[in-house]
Coordinates of C-alpha atoms and ligand atoms in Angstrom, one line a residue:
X99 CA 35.8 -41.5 11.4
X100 CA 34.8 -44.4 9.0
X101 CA 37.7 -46.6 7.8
X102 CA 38.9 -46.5 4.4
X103 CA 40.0 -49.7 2.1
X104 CA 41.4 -48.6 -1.0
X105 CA 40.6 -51.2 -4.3
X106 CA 43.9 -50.8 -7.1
X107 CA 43.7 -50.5 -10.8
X108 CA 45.7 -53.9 -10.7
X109 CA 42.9 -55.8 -9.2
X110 CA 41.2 -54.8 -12.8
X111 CA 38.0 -53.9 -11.3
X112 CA 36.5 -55.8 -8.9
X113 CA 33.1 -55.3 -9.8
X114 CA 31.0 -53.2 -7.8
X115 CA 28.4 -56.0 -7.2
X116 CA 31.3 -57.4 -5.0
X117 CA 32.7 -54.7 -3.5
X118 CA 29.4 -53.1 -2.1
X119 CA 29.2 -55.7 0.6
X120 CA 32.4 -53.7 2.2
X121 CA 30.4 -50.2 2.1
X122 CA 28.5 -51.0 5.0
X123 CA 31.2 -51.0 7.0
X124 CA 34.3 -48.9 5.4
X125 CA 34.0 -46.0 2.7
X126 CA 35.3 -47.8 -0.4
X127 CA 37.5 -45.6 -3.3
X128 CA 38.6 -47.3 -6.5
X129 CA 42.3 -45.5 -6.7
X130 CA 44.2 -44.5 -9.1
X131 CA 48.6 -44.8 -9.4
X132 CA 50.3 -42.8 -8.0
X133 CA 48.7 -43.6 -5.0
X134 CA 48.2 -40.1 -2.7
X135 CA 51.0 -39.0 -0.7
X136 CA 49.3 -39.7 2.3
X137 CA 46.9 -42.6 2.7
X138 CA 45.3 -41.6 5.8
X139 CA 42.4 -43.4 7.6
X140 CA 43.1 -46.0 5.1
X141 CA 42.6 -49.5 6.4
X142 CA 42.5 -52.2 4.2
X143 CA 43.8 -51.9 0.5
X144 CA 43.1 -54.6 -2.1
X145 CA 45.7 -54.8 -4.6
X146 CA 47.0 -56.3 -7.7
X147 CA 50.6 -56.9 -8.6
X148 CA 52.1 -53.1 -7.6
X149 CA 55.1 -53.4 -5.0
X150 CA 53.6 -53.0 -1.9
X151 CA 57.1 -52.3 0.4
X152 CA 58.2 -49.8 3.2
X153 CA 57.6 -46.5 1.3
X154 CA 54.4 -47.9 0.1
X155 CA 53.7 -48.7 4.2
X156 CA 55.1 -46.0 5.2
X157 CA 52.6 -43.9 3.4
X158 CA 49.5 -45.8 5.1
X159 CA 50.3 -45.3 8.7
X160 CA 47.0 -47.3 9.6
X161 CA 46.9 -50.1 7.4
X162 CA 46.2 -53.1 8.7
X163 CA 45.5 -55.4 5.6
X164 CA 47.1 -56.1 2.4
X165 CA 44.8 -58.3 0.7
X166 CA 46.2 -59.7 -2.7
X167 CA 43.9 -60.2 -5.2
X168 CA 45.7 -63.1 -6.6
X169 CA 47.4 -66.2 -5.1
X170 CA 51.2 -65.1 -5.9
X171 CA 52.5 -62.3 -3.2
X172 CA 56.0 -62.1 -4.5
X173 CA 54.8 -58.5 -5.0
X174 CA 54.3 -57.8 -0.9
X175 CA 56.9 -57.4 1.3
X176 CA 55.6 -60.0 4.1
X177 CA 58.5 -59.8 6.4
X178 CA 57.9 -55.6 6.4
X179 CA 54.1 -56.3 7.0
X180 CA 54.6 -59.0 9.8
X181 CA 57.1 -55.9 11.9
X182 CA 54.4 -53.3 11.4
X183 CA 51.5 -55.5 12.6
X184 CA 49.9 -55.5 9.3
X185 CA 47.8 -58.6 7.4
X186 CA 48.7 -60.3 4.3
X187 CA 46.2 -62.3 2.5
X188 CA 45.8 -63.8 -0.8
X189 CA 43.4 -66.0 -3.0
X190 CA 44.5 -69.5 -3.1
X191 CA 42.9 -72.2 -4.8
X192 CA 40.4 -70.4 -6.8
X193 CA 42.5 -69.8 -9.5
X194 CA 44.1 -72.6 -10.2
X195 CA 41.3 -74.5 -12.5
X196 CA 41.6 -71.0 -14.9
X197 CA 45.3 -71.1 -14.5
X198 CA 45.7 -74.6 -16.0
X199 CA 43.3 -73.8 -18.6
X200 CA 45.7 -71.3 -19.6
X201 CA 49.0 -73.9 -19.2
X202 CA 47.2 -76.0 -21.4
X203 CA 45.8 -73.4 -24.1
X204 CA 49.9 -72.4 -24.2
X205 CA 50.8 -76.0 -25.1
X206 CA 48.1 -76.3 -27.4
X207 CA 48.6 -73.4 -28.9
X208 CA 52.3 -73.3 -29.7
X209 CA 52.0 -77.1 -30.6
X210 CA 49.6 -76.3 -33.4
X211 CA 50.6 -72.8 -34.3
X212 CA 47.1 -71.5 -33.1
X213 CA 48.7 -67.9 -33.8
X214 CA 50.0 -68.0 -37.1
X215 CA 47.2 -70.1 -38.4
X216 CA 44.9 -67.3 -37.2
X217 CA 46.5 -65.1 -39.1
X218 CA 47.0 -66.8 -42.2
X219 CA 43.3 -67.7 -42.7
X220 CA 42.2 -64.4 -42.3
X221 CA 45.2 -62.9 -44.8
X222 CA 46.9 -65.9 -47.1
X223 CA 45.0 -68.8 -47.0
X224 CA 42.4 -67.9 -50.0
X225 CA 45.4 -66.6 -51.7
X226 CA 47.1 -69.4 -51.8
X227 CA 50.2 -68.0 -50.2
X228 CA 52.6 -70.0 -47.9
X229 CA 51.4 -72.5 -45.5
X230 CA 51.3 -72.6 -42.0
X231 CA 54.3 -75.1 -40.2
X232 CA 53.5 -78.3 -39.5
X233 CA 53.5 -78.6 -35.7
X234 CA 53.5 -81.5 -33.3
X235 CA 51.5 -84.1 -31.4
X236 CA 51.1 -84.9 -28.0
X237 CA 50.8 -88.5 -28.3
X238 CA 54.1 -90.2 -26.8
X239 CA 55.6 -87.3 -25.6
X240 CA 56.6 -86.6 -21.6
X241 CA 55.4 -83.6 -19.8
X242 CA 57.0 -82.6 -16.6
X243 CA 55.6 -80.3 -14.3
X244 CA 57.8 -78.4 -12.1
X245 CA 55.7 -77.9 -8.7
X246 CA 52.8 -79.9 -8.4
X247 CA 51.0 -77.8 -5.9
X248 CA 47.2 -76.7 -6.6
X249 CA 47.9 -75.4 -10.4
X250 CA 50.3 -78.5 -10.7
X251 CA 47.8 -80.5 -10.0
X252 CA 45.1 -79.2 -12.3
X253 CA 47.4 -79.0 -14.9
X254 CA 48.5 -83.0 -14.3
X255 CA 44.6 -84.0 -13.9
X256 CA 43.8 -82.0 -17.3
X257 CA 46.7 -84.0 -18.6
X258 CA 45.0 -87.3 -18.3
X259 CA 43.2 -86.6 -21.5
X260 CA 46.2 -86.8 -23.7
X261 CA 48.3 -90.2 -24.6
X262 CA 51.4 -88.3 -22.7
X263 CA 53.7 -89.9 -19.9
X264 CA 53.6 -87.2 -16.9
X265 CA 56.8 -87.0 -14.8
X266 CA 57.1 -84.2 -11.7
X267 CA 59.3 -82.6 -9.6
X268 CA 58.3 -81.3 -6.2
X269 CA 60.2 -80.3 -2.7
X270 CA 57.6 -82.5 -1.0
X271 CA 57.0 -86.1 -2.9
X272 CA 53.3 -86.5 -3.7
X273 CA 52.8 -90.3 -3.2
X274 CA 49.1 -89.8 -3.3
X275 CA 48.9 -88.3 -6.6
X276 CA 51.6 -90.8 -7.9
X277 CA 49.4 -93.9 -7.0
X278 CA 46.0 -91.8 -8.3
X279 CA 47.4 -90.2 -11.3
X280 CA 50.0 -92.9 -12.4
X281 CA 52.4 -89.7 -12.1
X282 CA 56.1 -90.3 -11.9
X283 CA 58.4 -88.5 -9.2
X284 CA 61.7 -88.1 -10.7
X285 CA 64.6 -86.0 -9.8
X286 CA 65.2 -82.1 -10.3
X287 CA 67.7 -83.2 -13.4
X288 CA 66.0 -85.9 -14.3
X289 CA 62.6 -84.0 -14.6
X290 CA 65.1 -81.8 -16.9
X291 CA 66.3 -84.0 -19.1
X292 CA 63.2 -86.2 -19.6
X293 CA 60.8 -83.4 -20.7
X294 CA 59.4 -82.3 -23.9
X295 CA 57.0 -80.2 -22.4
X296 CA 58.4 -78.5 -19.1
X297 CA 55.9 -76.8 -17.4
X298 CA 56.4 -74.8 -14.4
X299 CA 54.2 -74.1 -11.5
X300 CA 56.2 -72.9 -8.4
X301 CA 55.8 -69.6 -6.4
X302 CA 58.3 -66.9 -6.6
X303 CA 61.1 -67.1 -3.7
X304 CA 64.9 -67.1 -2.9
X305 CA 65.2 -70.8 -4.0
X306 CA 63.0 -70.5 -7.3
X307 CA 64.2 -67.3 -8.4
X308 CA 66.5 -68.2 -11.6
X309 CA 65.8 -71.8 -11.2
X310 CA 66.0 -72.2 -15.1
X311 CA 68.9 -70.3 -16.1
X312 CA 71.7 -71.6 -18.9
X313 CA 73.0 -74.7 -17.0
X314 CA 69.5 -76.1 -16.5
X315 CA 68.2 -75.1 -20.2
X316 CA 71.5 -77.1 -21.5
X317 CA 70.1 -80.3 -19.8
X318 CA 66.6 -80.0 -21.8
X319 CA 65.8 -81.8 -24.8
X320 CA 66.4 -79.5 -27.8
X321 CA 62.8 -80.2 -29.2
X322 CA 61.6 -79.5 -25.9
X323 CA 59.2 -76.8 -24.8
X324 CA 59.3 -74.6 -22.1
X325 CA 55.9 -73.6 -20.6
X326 CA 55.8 -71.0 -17.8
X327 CA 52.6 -69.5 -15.4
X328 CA 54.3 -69.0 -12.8
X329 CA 56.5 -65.7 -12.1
X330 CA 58.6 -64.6 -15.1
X331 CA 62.2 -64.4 -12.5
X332 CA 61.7 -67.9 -11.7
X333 CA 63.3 -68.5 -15.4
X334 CA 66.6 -66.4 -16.5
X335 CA 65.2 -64.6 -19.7
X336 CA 68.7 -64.2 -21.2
X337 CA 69.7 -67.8 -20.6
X338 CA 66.4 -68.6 -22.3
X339 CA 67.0 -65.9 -25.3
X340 CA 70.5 -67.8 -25.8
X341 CA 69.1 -71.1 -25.5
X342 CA 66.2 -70.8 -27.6
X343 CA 68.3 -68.8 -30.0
X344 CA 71.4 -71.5 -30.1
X345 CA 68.4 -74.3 -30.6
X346 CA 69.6 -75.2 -26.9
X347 CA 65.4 -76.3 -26.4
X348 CA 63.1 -75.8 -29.1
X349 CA 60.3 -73.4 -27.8
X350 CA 58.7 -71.3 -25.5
X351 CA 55.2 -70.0 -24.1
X352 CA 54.9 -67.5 -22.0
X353 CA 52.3 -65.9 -19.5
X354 CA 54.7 -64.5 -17.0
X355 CA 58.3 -62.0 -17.3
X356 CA 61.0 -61.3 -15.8
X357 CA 59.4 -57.2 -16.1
X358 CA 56.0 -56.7 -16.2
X359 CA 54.5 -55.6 -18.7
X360 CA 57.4 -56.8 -20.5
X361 CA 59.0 -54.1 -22.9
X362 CA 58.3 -54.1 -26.9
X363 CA 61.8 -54.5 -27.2
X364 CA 62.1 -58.1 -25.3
X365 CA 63.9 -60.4 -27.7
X366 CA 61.6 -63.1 -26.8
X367 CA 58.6 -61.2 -28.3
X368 CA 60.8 -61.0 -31.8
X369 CA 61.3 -65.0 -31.8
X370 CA 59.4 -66.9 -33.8
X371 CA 59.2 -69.8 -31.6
X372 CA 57.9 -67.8 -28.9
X373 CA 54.3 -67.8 -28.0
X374 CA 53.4 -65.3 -25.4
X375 CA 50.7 -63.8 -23.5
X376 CA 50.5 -61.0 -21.2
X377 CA 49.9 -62.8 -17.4
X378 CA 46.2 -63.2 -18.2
X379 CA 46.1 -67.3 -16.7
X380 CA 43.4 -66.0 -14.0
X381 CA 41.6 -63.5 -16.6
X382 CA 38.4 -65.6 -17.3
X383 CA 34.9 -64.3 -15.9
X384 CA 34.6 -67.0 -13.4
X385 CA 37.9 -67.0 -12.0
X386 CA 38.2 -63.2 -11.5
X387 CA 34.5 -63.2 -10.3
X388 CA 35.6 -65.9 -7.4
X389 CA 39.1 -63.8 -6.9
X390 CA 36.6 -60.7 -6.4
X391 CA 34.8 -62.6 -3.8
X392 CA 37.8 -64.5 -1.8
X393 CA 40.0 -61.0 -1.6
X394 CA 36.8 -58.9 -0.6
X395 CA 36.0 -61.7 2.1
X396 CA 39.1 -61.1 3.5
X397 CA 38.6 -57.5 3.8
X398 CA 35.3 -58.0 5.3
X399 CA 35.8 -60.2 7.6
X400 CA 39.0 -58.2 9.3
X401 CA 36.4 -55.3 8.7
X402 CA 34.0 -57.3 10.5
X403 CA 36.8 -57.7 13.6
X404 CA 37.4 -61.4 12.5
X405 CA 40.7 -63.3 11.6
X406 CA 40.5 -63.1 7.5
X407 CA 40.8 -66.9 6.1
X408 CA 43.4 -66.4 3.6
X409 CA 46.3 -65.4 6.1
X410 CA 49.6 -66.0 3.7
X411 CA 51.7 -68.9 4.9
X412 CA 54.2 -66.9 7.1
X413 CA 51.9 -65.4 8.7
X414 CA 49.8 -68.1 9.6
X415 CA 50.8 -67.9 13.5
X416 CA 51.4 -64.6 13.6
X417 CA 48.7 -63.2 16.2
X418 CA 47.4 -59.4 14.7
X419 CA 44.4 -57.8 17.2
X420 CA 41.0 -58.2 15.8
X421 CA 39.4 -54.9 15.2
X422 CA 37.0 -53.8 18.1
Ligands
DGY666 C1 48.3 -64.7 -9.2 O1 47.2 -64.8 -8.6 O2 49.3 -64.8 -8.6 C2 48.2 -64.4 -10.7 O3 49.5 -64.6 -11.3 C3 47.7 -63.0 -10.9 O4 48.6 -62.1 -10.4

């Protein structure tokens, strides 16, 4: 029997272009949710942001490959995988050029009221009605970037084209970049308190989940703004409702919740100095094009009974049988 690799609605559509390269070797369904009760014969799946956890496994009893089609895998229960002899990959680095884009379209965007200007040319402006807020500059102000992995670093390289001091705060001290991008290391609290643009680019685990939550948001400047791209948990969304509300910080944009998508009813989406968008930092033609390619070359090469490249970190010893 031919193997199967299911492609998810979440990966929104790998185009076919990309995915034909696995047809000579697997029969290929785009699925829809719920998945089938049974996924039988079904080796690889490629998916988007969906839980993938013991029931979900326990449904495909001969999977052998989660392949992520992002860089985040908060969403895939490794540990779960690693027991039942199963792969996890992901897409690293391609993203993170599009991803900063995105940071710095957020800060650009709530710093000049991109939104609400929008509007009011197209319904007030010849009207002479109201007046869009003045907003601010970045000239003399300090951005800090929490995490300055791959997406930290675009973001801090794209920052070098604005008169702004850039401080950072990482487990792992990036001497390098200090000395090449006249980047300052400076304490978790420090990194806090410094800011006027905090900007957060760490993955989702034990230590980062709630790493903003009220005691860290009192610490912030409150004319400060809060950026985040990351994973929505890493940020306690009612600290930052109260904080934002009690002028605690000044600001927020937003890519990523605490609940995806995030309800209508989400206080932040009511707040005025709330810009948000809905997790769409990777949605540009060339970055999904090049996630297309990197998750599908990890199917194919398992397919093709090689180690796939993008093995997730904890797995990256881990010895799985190549297929025969
Ligand atoms: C990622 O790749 O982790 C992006 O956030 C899209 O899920």
């Amino acid at each position: 029997m031919r193997p199967k690799v299911l492609i998810s609605p979440d990966t929104k559509n790998i185009p076919e272009d990309v995915s034909d390269a696995l047809k000579e070797y697997a029969d290929v369904e785009y699925v829809r949710r719920p998945y089938d009760d049974k996924l039988e014969g079904v080796v690889a799946i490629l998916v988007g942001t969906e839980p993938i956890n013991a029931g979900f496994l326990d449904k495909a009893p001969d999977l052998k490959l989660v392949a992520r089609f992002g860089v985040g895998y908060d969403s895939v229960d490794v540990e779960e995988c690693t027991q039942r002899g199963i792969m996890v990959t992901h897409t690293p680095e391609v993203l993170s050029s599009g991803g900063a884009d995105h940071t710095w379209a957020l800060i650009l965007g709530y710093y000049k009221h991109i939104p609400y200007a929008n509007s009011h040319v197209r319904t007030r402006w010849a009207k002479r009605e109201g007046a869009v807020p003045f907003g601010w500059d970045t000239e003399g102000k300090t951005l800090g970037i929490l995490g300055l992995g791959r997406i930290g670093l675009e973001v801090l390289m794209r920052s070098r084209g604005f008169p702004m001091k850039v401080i950072y705060h990482d487990l792992i001290r990036k001497k390098k970049l200090e000395e090449k991008y006249g980047v300052e290391y400076v304490i978790f609290d420090k990194l806090l308190e410094k800011s006027d643009i905090l900007t957060i680019h760490v993955d989702l685990n034990p230590s980062s989940r709630g790493i903003i939550g009220s005691e860290e948001l009192e610490k912030m400047k409150t004319s400060s703004l809060i950026v985040n791209t990351s994973r929505g948990p890493v940020i306690n969304e009612s600290a930052l409702v109260d904080a934002l509300r009690n002028g605690k910080i000044a600001g927020a944009a937003l890519d990523v919740f605490e609940k995806e998508p995030t309800p209508l009813d989400n206080t932040l989406l009511s707040m005025p100095n709330v810009l948000a968008t809905p997790h769409i930092a990777s949605a540009s033609w060339e970055t999904r094009k090049k996630m297309a390619i990197r998750s599908t070359g990890n199917v194919l090469s398992y397919l093709k009974g090689e180690r796939p490249p993008h093995i997730v970190r904890e797995q990256s010893t881990v010895e799985f049988p190549l297929r025969q």
